[in-house]
Amino acid sequence: MKIITRWLASVVAVSLVLLGPAGPAAAATTTVDNATAGRFIASADWGTSAWSSQRYGADYRFATPDTVTSDPAWFTASIAETGPYLVEVWYPADSGYNSATPFMVATTSGVRSVIVDQRANGGRWVSLGTFTLAAGDYAVVGVSRWTSQPGYVVADAVRITTSVGAPAFSLPLPKNALPRSEYDDPHHDYPAIDLPVGTGTPAYAVRAGTVTVINDSSCGRGINLTGTDGAIYTYCHFSSWSVSNGASVSAGQQIGLTGNTGNSTGPHLHFGIRTGSTRRCPQNFLLALYDGVTPPAATSLPTTGCYYTSFSDEPVIPLG
């Protein structure tokens, strides 16, 4: 019996060597265009246009706002199993389009509405957030005409991606954007860090959470990401946002493009962490992310030792 047991153990060990450890399931993506057969429905009040070169596919649908009825256009998708999914939309942007287009997502807890400015961020995938979707084949994402703002509302394409195997954490920038040494630099005279990268560098959510958009004279275009841990992760000086206010995001999801907006003397990403009203030094957190290890909890990060003791002309980014 012992001989057989040892033999079986050897077979299992060899199998593990040959096959390797089981990796996380790959994320599955479904893309639905307004022209996808049987996957899009809209009333006769929705027109068809190929005017903008930012369109996805051959054309897109548009409609005038209506403050009386929603009259939504719907994208239908087949959801394999109930779980979290990243929902993104594609649309052409124009100054004459609507600045407050209501997008709707049919989640397991009811229809969620996300307002999108269709005058900006056109010709790319824009995140509505991560939502729990039910299994089945049904109308998942809608575009409503119910808005008081002027300009066409546009329905072009949607992309739905499973969150299976998604990372728990991510660097705020592509790893090849900066060497490790940049993530250990001191800030000016309060806990934070400035990461010198050129305008247009993708900025990523360091962990899952909910987005609050910032747009002021100090931070410029930026984001406060309220993480699932309750900490606030602040990004400043974006050239543009990649997500909408109130969106739920996953770690590693693009939330903006770096730039030089607000009170800034050159293109860079300002990054800060706070718990409540307490600013934390982000350097140890970022170094752990660079090294591919689980970062320390935000509440354990120091509050001193990461900035110059003498005051500078650089303003303190207000707590938003």
XYZ file of C-alpha atoms in Angstrom, residues 3-313:
311
model
C 4.485 1.632 -2.516
C 1.256 2.443 -4.397
C 0.770 5.648 -2.401
C 4.316 6.787 -3.159
C 3.832 5.944 -6.824
C 0.647 8.022 -6.992
C 2.393 10.914 -5.263
C 5.189 10.751 -7.827
C 2.686 10.796 -10.690
C 0.959 13.857 -9.212
C 4.295 15.640 -8.727
C 5.375 14.929 -12.315
C 1.981 16.126 -13.596
C 2.353 19.397 -11.713
C 5.819 19.918 -13.205
C 4.565 19.218 -16.711
C 1.367 21.207 -16.477
C 2.496 23.946 -14.094
C 0.281 25.616 -11.522
C -3.181 26.647 -12.579
C -3.211 30.329 -13.522
C -6.078 32.785 -13.199
C -8.800 32.589 -15.801
C -8.315 34.943 -18.715
C -10.735 37.853 -18.944
C -13.388 37.463 -21.643
C -14.504 40.476 -23.672
C -17.720 41.079 -25.609
C -17.991 44.043 -27.980
C -21.338 45.169 -29.385
C -21.557 47.815 -32.110
C -24.733 49.657 -33.033
C -24.631 47.745 -36.314
C -24.194 44.288 -34.737
C -27.067 42.189 -36.054
C -29.770 41.557 -33.457
C -27.752 43.199 -30.701
C -28.957 46.830 -30.895
C -32.402 48.370 -30.762
C -33.554 52.001 -30.971
C -36.704 53.872 -31.963
C -37.188 55.697 -35.253
C -36.214 58.926 -33.494
C -32.601 57.764 -33.457
C -30.737 58.749 -36.622
C -27.691 57.134 -38.231
C -24.485 59.000 -39.085
C -20.965 58.344 -40.352
C -19.918 61.988 -40.092
C -17.292 61.675 -37.338
C -14.017 59.858 -37.978
C -13.951 58.972 -34.263
C -16.763 56.464 -34.742
C -16.441 52.774 -33.946
C -17.255 50.782 -37.075
C -19.088 52.117 -40.104
C -21.502 54.470 -38.319
C -23.178 55.455 -35.064
C -26.647 56.440 -33.839
C -27.700 59.843 -32.507
C -30.794 61.545 -31.120
C -31.908 64.905 -29.776
C -32.412 65.295 -26.011
C -35.895 64.770 -24.574
C -36.945 65.938 -21.115
C -40.249 64.031 -21.243
C -39.297 60.494 -22.187
C -36.157 58.350 -21.908
C -36.520 56.572 -25.277
C -33.276 54.615 -24.730
C -31.197 52.823 -27.325
C -30.113 49.412 -25.970
C -27.116 47.164 -26.556
C -27.787 43.459 -25.947
C -25.042 41.099 -24.771
C -24.731 37.506 -23.667
C -23.369 37.343 -20.094
C -21.902 33.902 -19.396
C -22.192 33.942 -15.607
C -23.199 36.287 -12.835
C -20.269 38.346 -11.589
C -18.326 41.613 -11.874
C -17.816 43.090 -15.349
C -16.052 46.185 -16.607
C -18.414 48.156 -18.867
C -16.933 50.598 -21.393
C -18.488 52.722 -24.113
C -17.174 54.161 -27.368
C -18.525 57.316 -28.964
C -17.310 60.128 -31.219
C -16.927 63.415 -29.318
C -17.877 66.849 -30.567
C -18.509 70.252 -28.997
C -22.055 70.063 -30.359
C -22.834 66.765 -28.630
C -24.344 66.345 -25.179
C -22.315 67.089 -22.042
C -24.555 64.992 -19.767
C -25.599 61.871 -21.653
C -27.238 59.270 -19.375
C -25.841 55.764 -19.906
C -27.711 52.953 -18.150
C -26.358 49.574 -17.011
C -28.719 46.737 -16.068
C -27.094 45.288 -12.936
C -28.231 42.621 -10.476
C -29.310 45.401 -8.107
C -31.248 47.400 -10.698
C -30.468 49.833 -13.490
C -27.508 52.102 -12.701
C -27.180 55.464 -14.454
C -23.805 57.024 -15.317
C -23.579 60.525 -16.819
C -21.013 60.918 -19.610
C -19.730 64.105 -21.238
C -19.833 63.263 -24.950
C -18.040 66.469 -25.836
C -14.769 64.932 -24.578
C -12.730 61.693 -24.698
C -14.140 60.593 -28.055
C -12.704 57.879 -30.264
C -11.608 55.650 -27.361
C -13.028 53.275 -24.795
C -14.407 55.177 -21.800
C -15.210 53.277 -18.620
C -18.642 53.468 -17.017
C -17.335 51.347 -14.151
C -17.341 47.767 -12.884
C -20.803 46.305 -12.226
C -22.255 42.984 -11.108
C -24.207 41.614 -14.083
C -26.589 38.669 -14.129
C -26.078 35.692 -16.425
C -28.216 35.632 -19.558
C -28.803 37.259 -22.922
C -30.454 40.648 -22.463
C -30.227 44.423 -22.945
C -27.264 45.319 -20.753
C -26.286 48.894 -21.667
C -28.620 51.678 -22.704
C -28.236 55.286 -23.856
C -31.057 57.598 -22.778
C -32.320 60.805 -24.376
C -33.549 62.067 -21.005
C -31.242 65.031 -20.420
C -31.790 68.774 -20.108
C -28.428 69.596 -21.709
C -28.296 70.559 -25.408
C -26.608 68.542 -28.151
C -27.034 65.085 -29.622
C -26.746 62.000 -27.442
C -24.777 59.276 -29.195
C -24.905 55.461 -29.120
C -21.978 53.824 -30.911
C -20.490 50.713 -29.254
C -20.038 49.029 -25.879
C -17.421 46.628 -24.518
C -18.039 44.289 -21.569
C -15.109 42.481 -19.921
C -15.126 39.968 -17.083
C -13.156 40.922 -13.988
C -12.006 37.321 -13.460
C -8.284 37.201 -12.775
C -8.016 40.972 -12.396
C -5.069 42.158 -10.280
C -5.679 43.527 -6.790
C -3.148 46.360 -7.224
C -1.411 48.304 -9.984
C 1.253 50.951 -10.412
C -0.314 54.323 -11.246
C 1.787 54.485 -14.429
C 3.117 51.949 -16.956
C 6.092 50.184 -15.384
C 8.382 51.192 -18.239
C 7.494 54.875 -17.787
C 9.889 55.422 -14.873
C 12.736 53.596 -13.104
C 12.231 52.322 -9.559
C 14.297 55.185 -8.133
C 11.635 57.740 -9.105
C 9.132 56.102 -6.760
C 11.323 56.842 -3.745
C 11.754 60.589 -4.307
C 10.697 63.080 -1.615
C 7.907 65.545 -2.271
C 7.926 69.267 -1.503
C 6.752 69.944 2.034
C 3.897 67.517 2.684
C 3.348 63.766 2.156
C 2.892 63.042 -1.577
C 5.044 62.401 -4.638
C 5.520 63.944 -8.098
C 6.224 61.471 -10.890
C 7.847 63.128 -13.947
C 6.231 61.767 -17.112
C 5.252 63.401 -20.366
C 1.768 64.538 -21.280
C -0.459 61.706 -22.479
C 1.015 58.904 -20.325
C -1.763 56.547 -19.153
C -2.602 56.761 -15.443
C -4.064 53.681 -13.768
C -6.160 52.983 -10.693
C -3.818 51.581 -8.036
C -6.683 49.508 -6.618
C -10.415 49.034 -7.080
C -12.678 51.830 -5.945
C -14.969 54.693 -6.895
C -13.947 57.806 -8.812
C -14.643 61.450 -7.945
C -13.514 63.853 -10.663
C -11.472 66.932 -9.655
C -11.240 70.074 -11.783
C -9.761 73.086 -9.997
C -6.937 75.618 -10.263
C -4.590 73.671 -7.962
C -4.952 69.990 -8.894
C -6.141 70.806 -12.400
C -7.884 67.854 -13.967
C -7.590 65.013 -11.508
C -9.267 62.222 -9.622
C -9.890 61.164 -6.056
C -10.122 57.390 -6.030
C -11.870 56.098 -2.914
C -10.393 52.629 -2.641
C -12.205 49.562 -1.363
C -9.993 49.952 1.718
C -11.541 53.370 2.450
C -8.359 55.327 1.690
C -8.332 58.208 -0.817
C -5.818 58.009 -3.679
C -5.378 61.414 -5.349
C -4.167 61.995 -8.917
C -3.538 65.521 -10.246
C -2.571 67.415 -13.422
C -4.275 65.106 -15.968
C -4.565 66.294 -19.547
C -7.854 64.361 -19.755
C -9.980 61.871 -17.858
C -10.664 58.324 -19.061
C -13.545 57.620 -16.655
C -16.676 59.453 -15.602
C -17.498 60.931 -12.219
C -18.898 58.265 -9.899
C -17.564 55.343 -11.941
C -16.455 52.149 -10.223
C -13.010 51.079 -11.422
C -10.798 48.047 -11.036
C -7.074 47.962 -10.309
C -5.019 48.642 -13.424
C -7.881 50.350 -15.239
C -6.923 53.514 -17.095
C -8.480 56.525 -15.372
C -6.767 59.388 -17.187
C -3.865 60.728 -19.204
C -1.119 62.697 -17.477
C -0.510 66.335 -18.281
C 0.274 69.793 -16.944
C -3.090 71.246 -15.851
C -3.689 73.209 -12.672
C -0.824 74.691 -10.645
C 2.017 72.812 -12.310
C 5.400 73.853 -13.661
C 5.774 70.928 -16.064
C 4.135 67.658 -17.121
C 3.974 65.143 -14.270
C 1.608 63.063 -12.154
C 1.017 64.220 -8.601
C 0.010 61.238 -6.454
C -1.074 61.237 -2.832
C -2.712 58.935 -0.286
C -4.762 59.876 2.726
C -6.809 58.116 5.355
C -9.516 60.446 6.616
C -7.814 63.846 6.776
C -4.338 62.380 7.366
C -1.891 62.558 4.465
C 0.330 59.487 4.103
C 3.715 59.058 2.420
C 3.007 56.996 -0.730
C 6.614 56.007 -1.460
C 6.646 52.621 0.344
C 3.288 51.778 -1.219
C 4.565 52.550 -4.728
C 7.884 50.749 -4.248
C 6.023 47.597 -3.235
C 3.870 47.850 -6.359
C 6.971 48.291 -8.516
C 8.518 45.188 -6.920
C 5.347 43.176 -7.507
C 4.555 42.540 -3.849
C 1.448 43.328 -1.809
C 1.754 46.941 -0.632
C 1.407 47.958 3.023
C -2.037 49.054 4.224
C -2.650 52.765 3.734
C -3.250 53.204 7.471
C 0.271 51.891 8.185
C 2.063 54.321 5.875
C 4.171 57.026 7.604
C 3.131 60.660 7.759
C 6.650 62.115 7.798
C 10.044 61.445 6.246
C 8.994 61.706 2.607
C 9.209 65.450 2.026
C 11.595 68.367 2.409
C 11.539 70.146 5.756
C 11.972 73.599 4.217
C 8.958 75.232 2.617
C 8.741 75.684 -1.124
C 6.594 77.725 -3.476
